[in-house]
Amino acid sequence: MTTADDLAGAFEAERPYLRRLAYSTLGSFADADDVVQEAWLRLQRADAGAIRDLRGWLTTTVGRLALDALRSARRRREQYVGPWLPEPLVEDPDAEDPAERVTLDERVTTALLVVLERLSPAERTAFVLHDVFGLPFDDVAEVVGRGPAAVRQLASRARRHVKDGTPRFPASDEEHARIVSAFAVSWRAGDLNALLGVLDPQVTYTADGGGRAIAARRPLHGARRVAGVLEAYNRMAGDARVRVARVNDRPGLVVVGDGPRVTAVLSLTVDAGRIVAVDVVRNPDKLRNVRGA
């Protein structure tokens, strides 16, 4: 890389990968973009001629920056109003420019991101870098600042949490889509019995309003209680349109009001043929990049 243009072009080619890495660690595109931009600034200050593996250098840099950002974010989230959920990625299949489409590893579902939020920053980083992005433990150790053996333990603990907190019998894409459609029809029709038929008896409902939109201040549990909250939300939504979309690479729902303005994104986690978690993002700050059409 002999010129600034060469360096900029090489970085732009890696940007989608780096954004996926940062988002998977942080659960926020705004924070991820800040991290990627800081990596670019550091690359400009570095001796680019001495960098033999640009992707490796950028992965280490973004990994370290994301780890630092995650530690700061955890402190901020302690002051967050109500439950915190990851910013949803709603796929836009009609994007004219393929570069505008953000793709994630298929394993980076809402359910996974919710579980990762319960881990320590070091555990989360080790899991994302090794188990999702396939980095060797020696490279992960360089990011986390611990020895390879310690990093293996971090990833192992994270893996156990992920196994306990994600579906044991996940649905195929077709089954998931069918259950989401059945949920949407029964929910919007106000058919309580049909709604209870797709909800697991121990289903959990979590809503993220961030103090900016009406939302329950704590997670709710149990099919009848969750169905009651969904009924109330359905009445409040009025004439809003609900469309099926891919949310973090799984079928989910987008609620579109006037404007058209997106008022909510619903992620549904399916296990053994029933919905075990309903995660609703209503914080408008997290919906800015979701198209209503």
PDB file of C-alpha atoms in Angstrom:
ATOM      1  CA  MET A   1       0.000   0.000   0.000  1.00  0.00           C
ATOM      2  CA  THR A   2       1.985   2.920  -1.282  1.00  0.00           C
ATOM      3  CA  THR A   3      -0.589   5.705  -1.415  1.00  0.00           C
ATOM      4  CA  ALA A   4      -3.330   7.112   0.782  1.00  0.00           C
ATOM      5  CA  ASP A   5      -5.877   6.096  -1.850  1.00  0.00           C
ATOM      6  CA  ASP A   6      -4.622   2.510  -1.780  1.00  0.00           C
ATOM      7  CA  LEU A   7      -4.906   2.435   1.997  1.00  0.00           C
ATOM      8  CA  ALA A   8      -8.401   3.948   1.966  1.00  0.00           C
ATOM      9  CA  GLY A   9      -9.556   1.475  -0.674  1.00  0.00           C
ATOM     10  CA  ALA A  10      -8.189  -1.493   1.252  1.00  0.00           C
ATOM     11  CA  PHE A  11      -9.880  -0.286   4.443  1.00  0.00           C
ATOM     12  CA  GLU A  12     -13.228   0.242   2.721  1.00  0.00           C
ATOM     13  CA  ALA A  13     -13.063  -3.319   1.423  1.00  0.00           C
ATOM     14  CA  GLU A  14     -12.755  -4.520   5.044  1.00  0.00           C
ATOM     15  CA  ARG A  15     -15.354  -2.136   6.502  1.00  0.00           C
ATOM     16  CA  PRO A  16     -18.389  -4.496   6.232  1.00  0.00           C
ATOM     17  CA  TYR A  17     -16.443  -7.260   7.992  1.00  0.00           C
ATOM     18  CA  LEU A  18     -15.225  -4.885  10.695  1.00  0.00           C
ATOM     19  CA  ARG A  19     -18.741  -3.521  11.247  1.00  0.00           C
ATOM     20  CA  ARG A  20     -20.089  -7.062  11.652  1.00  0.00           C
ATOM     21  CA  LEU A  21     -17.358  -7.801  14.173  1.00  0.00           C
ATOM     22  CA  ALA A  22     -17.977  -4.632  16.189  1.00  0.00           C
ATOM     23  CA  TYR A  23     -21.768  -5.012  16.126  1.00  0.00           C
ATOM     24  CA  SER A  24     -21.588  -8.650  17.222  1.00  0.00           C
ATOM     25  CA  THR A  25     -19.506  -7.560  20.203  1.00  0.00           C
ATOM     26  CA  LEU A  26     -21.532  -4.453  21.095  1.00  0.00           C
ATOM     27  CA  GLY A  27     -25.098  -5.015  19.869  1.00  0.00           C
ATOM     28  CA  SER A  28     -25.237  -1.409  18.664  1.00  0.00           C
ATOM     29  CA  PHE A  29     -24.586  -0.114  15.157  1.00  0.00           C
ATOM     30  CA  ALA A  30     -23.921   3.407  16.436  1.00  0.00           C
ATOM     31  CA  ASP A  31     -21.194   2.126  18.768  1.00  0.00           C
ATOM     32  CA  ALA A  32     -19.913  -0.232  16.077  1.00  0.00           C
ATOM     33  CA  ASP A  33     -19.557   2.608  13.580  1.00  0.00           C
ATOM     34  CA  ASP A  34     -17.652   4.671  16.148  1.00  0.00           C
ATOM     35  CA  VAL A  35     -15.268   1.785  16.733  1.00  0.00           C
ATOM     36  CA  VAL A  36     -14.680   1.205  13.020  1.00  0.00           C
ATOM     37  CA  GLN A  37     -14.064   4.891  12.422  1.00  0.00           C
ATOM     38  CA  GLU A  38     -11.523   4.994  15.250  1.00  0.00           C
ATOM     39  CA  ALA A  39      -9.777   1.979  13.705  1.00  0.00           C
ATOM     40  CA  TRP A  40      -9.486   3.923  10.445  1.00  0.00           C
ATOM     41  CA  LEU A  41      -7.952   6.889  12.263  1.00  0.00           C
ATOM     42  CA  ARG A  42      -5.430   4.607  13.946  1.00  0.00           C
ATOM     43  CA  LEU A  43      -4.577   2.978  10.637  1.00  0.00           C
ATOM     44  CA  GLN A  44      -3.840   6.399   9.157  1.00  0.00           C
ATOM     45  CA  ARG A  45      -1.401   7.068  12.002  1.00  0.00           C
ATOM     46  CA  ALA A  46       0.265   3.657  11.736  1.00  0.00           C
ATOM     47  CA  ASP A  47       3.179   2.634   9.523  1.00  0.00           C
ATOM     48  CA  ALA A  48       1.002   0.983   6.889  1.00  0.00           C
ATOM     49  CA  GLY A  49       4.038  -0.299   5.002  1.00  0.00           C
ATOM     50  CA  ALA A  50       4.938  -2.488   7.967  1.00  0.00           C
ATOM     51  CA  ILE A  51       1.490  -4.137   8.123  1.00  0.00           C
ATOM     52  CA  ARG A  52       1.693  -7.474   6.335  1.00  0.00           C
ATOM     53  CA  ASP A  53      -1.795  -8.725   7.190  1.00  0.00           C
ATOM     54  CA  LEU A  54      -4.203  -5.793   7.051  1.00  0.00           C
ATOM     55  CA  ARG A  55      -7.308  -7.787   8.027  1.00  0.00           C
ATOM     56  CA  GLY A  56      -5.463  -9.296  10.981  1.00  0.00           C
ATOM     57  CA  TRP A  57      -4.221  -5.869  12.115  1.00  0.00           C
ATOM     58  CA  LEU A  58      -7.685  -4.346  11.777  1.00  0.00           C
ATOM     59  CA  THR A  59      -9.349  -7.300  13.526  1.00  0.00           C
ATOM     60  CA  THR A  60      -7.052  -6.894  16.510  1.00  0.00           C
ATOM     61  CA  THR A  61      -7.560  -3.125  16.561  1.00  0.00           C
ATOM     62  CA  VAL A  62     -11.352  -3.286  16.265  1.00  0.00           C
ATOM     63  CA  GLY A  63     -11.483  -6.117  18.788  1.00  0.00           C
ATOM     64  CA  ARG A  64      -9.585  -4.058  21.365  1.00  0.00           C
ATOM     65  CA  LEU A  65     -11.614  -0.931  20.689  1.00  0.00           C
ATOM     66  CA  ALA A  66     -14.875  -2.885  20.896  1.00  0.00           C
ATOM     67  CA  LEU A  67     -13.801  -4.433  24.196  1.00  0.00           C
ATOM     68  CA  ASP A  68     -13.086  -0.972  25.622  1.00  0.00           C
ATOM     69  CA  ALA A  69     -16.398   0.319  24.256  1.00  0.00           C
ATOM     70  CA  LEU A  70     -18.231  -2.661  25.730  1.00  0.00           C
ATOM     71  CA  ARG A  71     -16.850  -1.912  29.188  1.00  0.00           C
ATOM     72  CA  SER A  72     -18.030   1.699  28.906  1.00  0.00           C
ATOM     73  CA  ALA A  73     -21.381   0.641  27.452  1.00  0.00           C
ATOM     74  CA  ARG A  74     -22.055  -1.701  30.349  1.00  0.00           C
ATOM     75  CA  ARG A  75     -21.673   1.188  32.764  1.00  0.00           C
ATOM     76  CA  ARG A  76     -24.037   3.333  30.664  1.00  0.00           C
ATOM     77  CA  ARG A  77     -26.574   0.546  30.428  1.00  0.00           C
ATOM     78  CA  GLU A  78     -26.796   0.375  34.208  1.00  0.00           C
ATOM     79  CA  GLN A  79     -28.484   3.794  33.947  1.00  0.00           C
ATOM     80  CA  TYR A  80     -30.709   2.763  31.035  1.00  0.00           C
ATOM     81  CA  VAL A  81     -34.463   3.126  31.564  1.00  0.00           C
ATOM     82  CA  GLY A  82     -35.963  -0.370  31.502  1.00  0.00           C
ATOM     83  CA  PRO A  83     -34.508  -3.441  29.775  1.00  0.00           C
ATOM     84  CA  TRP A  84     -31.781  -2.969  27.170  1.00  0.00           C
ATOM     85  CA  LEU A  85     -32.054  -4.946  23.928  1.00  0.00           C
ATOM     86  CA  PRO A  86     -29.620  -4.980  21.003  1.00  0.00           C
ATOM     87  CA  GLU A  87     -30.304  -2.689  18.090  1.00  0.00           C
ATOM     88  CA  PRO A  88     -32.149  -4.829  15.530  1.00  0.00           C
ATOM     89  CA  LEU A  89     -30.773  -5.482  12.091  1.00  0.00           C
ATOM     90  CA  VAL A  90     -33.750  -5.511   9.738  1.00  0.00           C
ATOM     91  CA  GLU A  91     -32.726  -6.785   6.340  1.00  0.00           C
ATOM     92  CA  ASP A  92     -33.664  -4.588   3.425  1.00  0.00           C
ATOM     93  CA  PRO A  93     -33.807  -6.913   0.415  1.00  0.00           C
ATOM     94  CA  ASP A  94     -34.775  -3.998  -1.849  1.00  0.00           C
ATOM     95  CA  ALA A  95     -31.668  -1.922  -1.179  1.00  0.00           C
ATOM     96  CA  GLU A  96     -30.496  -0.647  -4.561  1.00  0.00           C
ATOM     97  CA  ASP A  97     -26.843  -0.680  -3.577  1.00  0.00           C
ATOM     98  CA  PRO A  98     -25.626  -4.078  -2.296  1.00  0.00           C
ATOM     99  CA  ALA A  99     -23.115  -2.149  -0.166  1.00  0.00           C
ATOM    100  CA  GLU A 100     -26.059  -0.796   1.830  1.00  0.00           C
ATOM    101  CA  ARG A 101     -27.043  -4.282   2.902  1.00  0.00           C
ATOM    102  CA  VAL A 102     -25.621  -5.271   6.253  1.00  0.00           C
ATOM    103  CA  THR A 103     -25.142  -8.994   6.642  1.00  0.00           C
ATOM    104  CA  LEU A 104     -24.300 -10.869   9.807  1.00  0.00           C
ATOM    105  CA  ASP A 105     -23.111 -14.353  10.572  1.00  0.00           C
ATOM    106  CA  GLU A 106     -26.284 -16.442  10.682  1.00  0.00           C
ATOM    107  CA  ARG A 107     -25.581 -17.308  14.316  1.00  0.00           C
ATOM    108  CA  VAL A 108     -25.754 -13.675  15.464  1.00  0.00           C
ATOM    109  CA  THR A 109     -29.458 -13.807  16.287  1.00  0.00           C
ATOM    110  CA  THR A 110     -31.293 -11.604  18.751  1.00  0.00           C
ATOM    111  CA  ALA A 111     -31.417 -14.574  21.132  1.00  0.00           C
ATOM    112  CA  LEU A 112     -27.617 -14.874  21.023  1.00  0.00           C
ATOM    113  CA  LEU A 113     -27.060 -11.139  21.511  1.00  0.00           C
ATOM    114  CA  VAL A 114     -29.402 -11.125  24.517  1.00  0.00           C
ATOM    115  CA  VAL A 115     -27.405 -13.940  26.112  1.00  0.00           C
ATOM    116  CA  LEU A 116     -24.087 -12.255  25.322  1.00  0.00           C
ATOM    117  CA  GLU A 117     -25.293  -9.173  27.189  1.00  0.00           C
ATOM    118  CA  ARG A 118     -25.160 -11.222  30.411  1.00  0.00           C
ATOM    119  CA  LEU A 119     -21.490 -12.102  29.995  1.00  0.00           C
ATOM    120  CA  SER A 120     -18.453 -10.197  31.148  1.00  0.00           C
ATOM    121  CA  PRO A 121     -16.818  -8.029  28.460  1.00  0.00           C
ATOM    122  CA  ALA A 122     -13.851 -10.414  28.246  1.00  0.00           C
ATOM    123  CA  GLU A 123     -16.087 -13.502  27.947  1.00  0.00           C
ATOM    124  CA  ARG A 124     -18.199 -11.876  25.269  1.00  0.00           C
ATOM    125  CA  THR A 125     -15.203 -10.734  23.265  1.00  0.00           C
ATOM    126  CA  ALA A 126     -13.511 -14.129  23.469  1.00  0.00           C
ATOM    127  CA  PHE A 127     -16.687 -15.910  22.343  1.00  0.00           C
ATOM    128  CA  VAL A 128     -17.407 -13.554  19.450  1.00  0.00           C
ATOM    129  CA  LEU A 129     -13.844 -13.544  18.138  1.00  0.00           C
ATOM    130  CA  HIS A 130     -13.268 -17.292  18.440  1.00  0.00           C
ATOM    131  CA  ASP A 131     -16.644 -18.997  18.122  1.00  0.00           C
ATOM    132  CA  VAL A 132     -18.296 -16.607  15.661  1.00  0.00           C
ATOM    133  CA  PHE A 133     -15.380 -15.198  13.666  1.00  0.00           C
ATOM    134  CA  GLY A 134     -13.005 -18.140  13.991  1.00  0.00           C
ATOM    135  CA  LEU A 135      -9.920 -16.373  15.310  1.00  0.00           C
ATOM    136  CA  PRO A 136      -7.258 -18.625  16.867  1.00  0.00           C
ATOM    137  CA  PHE A 137      -6.956 -18.327  20.638  1.00  0.00           C
ATOM    138  CA  ASP A 138      -3.455 -16.852  20.316  1.00  0.00           C
ATOM    139  CA  ASP A 139      -4.947 -13.939  18.358  1.00  0.00           C
ATOM    140  CA  VAL A 140      -7.879 -13.588  20.756  1.00  0.00           C
ATOM    141  CA  ALA A 141      -5.421 -13.470  23.653  1.00  0.00           C
ATOM    142  CA  GLU A 142      -3.684 -10.518  22.022  1.00  0.00           C
ATOM    143  CA  VAL A 143      -7.004  -8.658  21.875  1.00  0.00           C
ATOM    144  CA  VAL A 144      -8.191  -9.489  25.392  1.00  0.00           C
ATOM    145  CA  GLY A 145      -4.795  -9.060  27.024  1.00  0.00           C
ATOM    146  CA  ARG A 146      -4.680 -12.487  28.658  1.00  0.00           C
ATOM    147  CA  GLY A 147      -2.853 -15.722  27.942  1.00  0.00           C
ATOM    148  CA  PRO A 148      -4.258 -18.286  25.487  1.00  0.00           C
ATOM    149  CA  ALA A 149      -5.178 -20.697  28.300  1.00  0.00           C
ATOM    150  CA  ALA A 150      -7.141 -18.000  30.117  1.00  0.00           C
ATOM    151  CA  VAL A 151      -8.896 -17.019  26.894  1.00  0.00           C
ATOM    152  CA  ARG A 152      -9.888 -20.648  26.311  1.00  0.00           C
ATOM    153  CA  GLN A 153     -11.527 -20.652  29.735  1.00  0.00           C
ATOM    154  CA  LEU A 154     -13.334 -17.398  28.980  1.00  0.00           C
ATOM    155  CA  ALA A 155     -14.706 -18.807  25.728  1.00  0.00           C
ATOM    156  CA  SER A 156     -15.668 -22.072  27.417  1.00  0.00           C
ATOM    157  CA  ARG A 157     -17.652 -20.273  30.126  1.00  0.00           C
ATOM    158  CA  ALA A 158     -19.321 -18.110  27.503  1.00  0.00           C
ATOM    159  CA  ARG A 159     -20.187 -21.186  25.460  1.00  0.00           C
ATOM    160  CA  ARG A 160     -21.960 -22.760  28.439  1.00  0.00           C
ATOM    161  CA  HIS A 161     -24.017 -19.600  28.977  1.00  0.00           C
ATOM    162  CA  VAL A 162     -24.903 -19.491  25.282  1.00  0.00           C
ATOM    163  CA  LYS A 163     -25.940 -23.147  25.306  1.00  0.00           C
ATOM    164  CA  ASP A 164     -28.171 -22.583  28.347  1.00  0.00           C
ATOM    165  CA  GLY A 165     -29.705 -19.370  26.995  1.00  0.00           C
ATOM    166  CA  THR A 166     -30.426 -20.200  23.354  1.00  0.00           C
ATOM    167  CA  PRO A 167     -32.919 -22.696  21.876  1.00  0.00           C
ATOM    168  CA  ARG A 168     -32.173 -26.371  22.395  1.00  0.00           C
ATOM    169  CA  PHE A 169     -34.397 -27.302  19.466  1.00  0.00           C
ATOM    170  CA  PRO A 170     -34.273 -24.283  17.138  1.00  0.00           C
ATOM    171  CA  ALA A 171     -36.750 -24.079  14.294  1.00  0.00           C
ATOM    172  CA  SER A 172     -35.792 -24.331  10.666  1.00  0.00           C
ATOM    173  CA  ASP A 173     -36.162 -21.116   8.730  1.00  0.00           C
ATOM    174  CA  GLU A 174     -39.410 -22.368   7.193  1.00  0.00           C
ATOM    175  CA  GLU A 175     -40.894 -23.406  10.546  1.00  0.00           C
ATOM    176  CA  HIS A 176     -39.803 -20.152  12.146  1.00  0.00           C
ATOM    177  CA  ALA A 177     -41.462 -18.157   9.352  1.00  0.00           C
ATOM    178  CA  ARG A 178     -44.672 -20.163   9.709  1.00  0.00           C
ATOM    179  CA  ILE A 179     -44.825 -19.607  13.472  1.00  0.00           C
ATOM    180  CA  VAL A 180     -44.090 -15.881  13.100  1.00  0.00           C
ATOM    181  CA  SER A 181     -46.905 -15.572  10.552  1.00  0.00           C
ATOM    182  CA  ALA A 182     -49.305 -17.440  12.845  1.00  0.00           C
ATOM    183  CA  PHE A 183     -48.299 -15.162  15.716  1.00  0.00           C
ATOM    184  CA  ALA A 184     -48.842 -12.034  13.617  1.00  0.00           C
ATOM    185  CA  VAL A 185     -52.297 -13.127  12.413  1.00  0.00           C
ATOM    186  CA  SER A 186     -53.577 -14.149  15.845  1.00  0.00           C
ATOM    187  CA  TRP A 187     -52.054 -11.095  17.538  1.00  0.00           C
ATOM    188  CA  ARG A 188     -53.529  -8.557  15.147  1.00  0.00           C
ATOM    189  CA  ALA A 189     -56.880 -10.376  15.054  1.00  0.00           C
ATOM    190  CA  GLY A 190     -57.075 -10.303  18.842  1.00  0.00           C
ATOM    191  CA  ASP A 191     -57.492 -14.106  18.891  1.00  0.00           C
ATOM    192  CA  LEU A 192     -56.282 -14.912  22.401  1.00  0.00           C
ATOM    193  CA  ASN A 193     -56.660 -18.687  22.101  1.00  0.00           C
ATOM    194  CA  ALA A 194     -54.700 -18.809  18.844  1.00  0.00           C
ATOM    195  CA  LEU A 195     -52.029 -16.567  20.364  1.00  0.00           C
ATOM    196  CA  LEU A 196     -51.709 -18.832  23.382  1.00  0.00           C
ATOM    197  CA  GLY A 197     -51.333 -21.727  20.958  1.00  0.00           C
ATOM    198  CA  VAL A 198     -48.034 -20.407  19.591  1.00  0.00           C
ATOM    199  CA  LEU A 199     -46.606 -19.123  22.888  1.00  0.00           C
ATOM    200  CA  ASP A 200     -44.610 -21.373  25.182  1.00  0.00           C
ATOM    201  CA  PRO A 201     -46.176 -21.532  28.674  1.00  0.00           C
ATOM    202  CA  GLN A 202     -42.976 -19.973  30.100  1.00  0.00           C
ATOM    203  CA  VAL A 203     -42.513 -17.361  27.352  1.00  0.00           C
ATOM    204  CA  THR A 204     -40.639 -14.177  28.251  1.00  0.00           C
ATOM    205  CA  TYR A 205     -41.626 -10.736  26.953  1.00  0.00           C
ATOM    206  CA  THR A 206     -39.000  -7.976  26.986  1.00  0.00           C
ATOM    207  CA  ALA A 207     -39.598  -4.469  25.676  1.00  0.00           C
ATOM    208  CA  ASP A 208     -36.934  -1.814  25.157  1.00  0.00           C
ATOM    209  CA  GLY A 209     -38.376   1.697  25.162  1.00  0.00           C
ATOM    210  CA  GLY A 210     -35.299   3.383  26.575  1.00  0.00           C
ATOM    211  CA  GLY A 211     -37.525   5.922  28.317  1.00  0.00           C
ATOM    212  CA  ARG A 212     -38.499   7.220  24.857  1.00  0.00           C
ATOM    213  CA  ALA A 213     -41.532   5.000  24.203  1.00  0.00           C
ATOM    214  CA  ILE A 214     -44.119   3.172  26.289  1.00  0.00           C
ATOM    215  CA  ALA A 215     -42.702  -0.181  27.372  1.00  0.00           C
ATOM    216  CA  ALA A 216     -42.744  -2.489  30.372  1.00  0.00           C
ATOM    217  CA  ARG A 217     -39.972  -1.596  32.829  1.00  0.00           C
ATOM    218  CA  ARG A 218     -39.050  -5.244  33.387  1.00  0.00           C
ATOM    219  CA  PRO A 219     -39.366  -8.565  31.528  1.00  0.00           C
ATOM    220  CA  LEU A 220     -42.678 -10.406  31.895  1.00  0.00           C
ATOM    221  CA  HIS A 221     -43.086 -14.173  32.089  1.00  0.00           C
ATOM    222  CA  GLY A 222     -45.868 -16.649  31.365  1.00  0.00           C
ATOM    223  CA  ALA A 223     -48.075 -17.121  28.312  1.00  0.00           C
ATOM    224  CA  ARG A 224     -51.265 -15.566  29.673  1.00  0.00           C
ATOM    225  CA  ARG A 225     -49.510 -12.539  31.096  1.00  0.00           C
ATOM    226  CA  VAL A 226     -47.559 -12.000  27.881  1.00  0.00           C
ATOM    227  CA  ALA A 227     -50.682 -12.491  25.761  1.00  0.00           C
ATOM    228  CA  GLY A 228     -52.441  -9.845  27.842  1.00  0.00           C
ATOM    229  CA  VAL A 229     -49.639  -7.360  27.250  1.00  0.00           C
ATOM    230  CA  LEU A 230     -49.674  -8.148  23.533  1.00  0.00           C
ATOM    231  CA  GLU A 231     -53.440  -7.603  23.433  1.00  0.00           C
ATOM    232  CA  ALA A 232     -53.021  -4.188  25.038  1.00  0.00           C
ATOM    233  CA  TYR A 233     -50.228  -3.319  22.630  1.00  0.00           C
ATOM    234  CA  ASN A 234     -52.394  -4.410  19.686  1.00  0.00           C
ATOM    235  CA  ARG A 235     -55.141  -2.016  20.762  1.00  0.00           C
ATOM    236  CA  MET A 236     -52.628   0.777  21.190  1.00  0.00           C
ATOM    237  CA  ALA A 237     -51.125   0.116  17.744  1.00  0.00           C
ATOM    238  CA  GLY A 238     -54.522   0.755  16.159  1.00  0.00           C
ATOM    239  CA  ASP A 239     -54.277   0.913  12.365  1.00  0.00           C
ATOM    240  CA  ALA A 240     -50.522   0.399  12.283  1.00  0.00           C
ATOM    241  CA  ARG A 241     -49.316  -2.000   9.617  1.00  0.00           C
ATOM    242  CA  VAL A 242     -47.350  -5.104  10.583  1.00  0.00           C
ATOM    243  CA  ARG A 243     -45.016  -6.678   8.068  1.00  0.00           C
ATOM    244  CA  VAL A 244     -42.801  -9.735   8.220  1.00  0.00           C
ATOM    245  CA  ALA A 245     -39.089  -9.030   7.819  1.00  0.00           C
ATOM    246  CA  ARG A 246     -35.792 -10.699   8.565  1.00  0.00           C
ATOM    247  CA  VAL A 247     -34.610  -9.461  11.938  1.00  0.00           C
ATOM    248  CA  ASN A 248     -31.050 -10.505  12.750  1.00  0.00           C
ATOM    249  CA  ASP A 249     -31.355 -13.196  10.088  1.00  0.00           C
ATOM    250  CA  ARG A 250     -34.581 -14.690  11.489  1.00  0.00           C
ATOM    251  CA  PRO A 251     -38.175 -13.953  10.473  1.00  0.00           C
ATOM    252  CA  GLY A 252     -39.567 -11.207  12.712  1.00  0.00           C
ATOM    253  CA  LEU A 253     -42.051  -8.343  12.577  1.00  0.00           C
ATOM    254  CA  VAL A 254     -41.882  -4.619  11.880  1.00  0.00           C
ATOM    255  CA  VAL A 255     -44.693  -2.351  13.081  1.00  0.00           C
ATOM    256  CA  VAL A 256     -45.197   0.679  10.822  1.00  0.00           C
ATOM    257  CA  GLY A 257     -47.304   3.660  11.844  1.00  0.00           C
ATOM    258  CA  ASP A 258     -47.906   6.991  10.150  1.00  0.00           C
ATOM    259  CA  GLY A 259     -45.297   8.518   7.922  1.00  0.00           C
ATOM    260  CA  PRO A 260     -44.547   5.630   7.432  1.00  0.00           C
ATOM    261  CA  ARG A 261     -42.680   5.570  10.741  1.00  0.00           C
ATOM    262  CA  VAL A 262     -41.411   2.342  12.268  1.00  0.00           C
ATOM    263  CA  THR A 263     -42.661   2.159  15.855  1.00  0.00           C
ATOM    264  CA  ALA A 264     -41.421  -1.291  16.849  1.00  0.00           C
ATOM    265  CA  VAL A 265     -39.439  -4.309  15.744  1.00  0.00           C
ATOM    266  CA  LEU A 266     -40.309  -7.709  17.205  1.00  0.00           C
ATOM    267  CA  SER A 267     -37.819 -10.557  17.409  1.00  0.00           C
ATOM    268  CA  LEU A 268     -39.364 -13.939  18.172  1.00  0.00           C
ATOM    269  CA  THR A 269     -37.292 -16.838  19.500  1.00  0.00           C
ATOM    270  CA  VAL A 270     -38.675 -20.281  18.721  1.00  0.00           C
ATOM    271  CA  ASP A 271     -37.747 -23.460  20.576  1.00  0.00           C
ATOM    272  CA  ALA A 272     -39.410 -26.862  20.129  1.00  0.00           C
ATOM    273  CA  GLY A 273     -42.138 -25.344  17.984  1.00  0.00           C
ATOM    274  CA  ARG A 274     -43.230 -22.606  20.398  1.00  0.00           C
ATOM    275  CA  ILE A 275     -42.284 -18.971  20.906  1.00  0.00           C
ATOM    276  CA  VAL A 276     -40.153 -18.798  24.041  1.00  0.00           C
ATOM    277  CA  ALA A 277     -39.162 -15.122  23.847  1.00  0.00           C
ATOM    278  CA  VAL A 278     -40.737 -11.979  22.420  1.00  0.00           C
ATOM    279  CA  ASP A 279     -38.216  -9.117  22.285  1.00  0.00           C
ATOM    280  CA  VAL A 280     -39.671  -5.763  21.260  1.00  0.00           C
ATOM    281  CA  VAL A 281     -37.504  -2.742  20.432  1.00  0.00           C
ATOM    282  CA  ARG A 282     -39.527   0.499  20.664  1.00  0.00           C
ATOM    283  CA  ASN A 283     -36.740   2.970  21.443  1.00  0.00           C
ATOM    284  CA  PRO A 284     -36.823   5.295  18.406  1.00  0.00           C
ATOM    285  CA  ASP A 285     -33.065   5.799  18.614  1.00  0.00           C
ATOM    286  CA  LYS A 286     -32.655   2.108  17.747  1.00  0.00           C
ATOM    287  CA  LEU A 287     -35.176   2.224  14.907  1.00  0.00           C
ATOM    288  CA  ARG A 288     -33.738   5.130  12.927  1.00  0.00           C
ATOM    289  CA  ASN A 289     -32.207   2.892  10.277  1.00  0.00           C
ATOM    290  CA  VAL A 290     -35.259   0.649   9.832  1.00  0.00           C
ATOM    291  CA  ARG A 291     -37.279   1.448   6.727  1.00  0.00           C
ATOM    292  CA  GLY A 292     -41.036   1.606   7.057  1.00  0.00           C
ATOM    293  CA  ALA A 293     -41.945   0.640   3.507  1.00  0.00           C
TER     294      ALA A 293
END
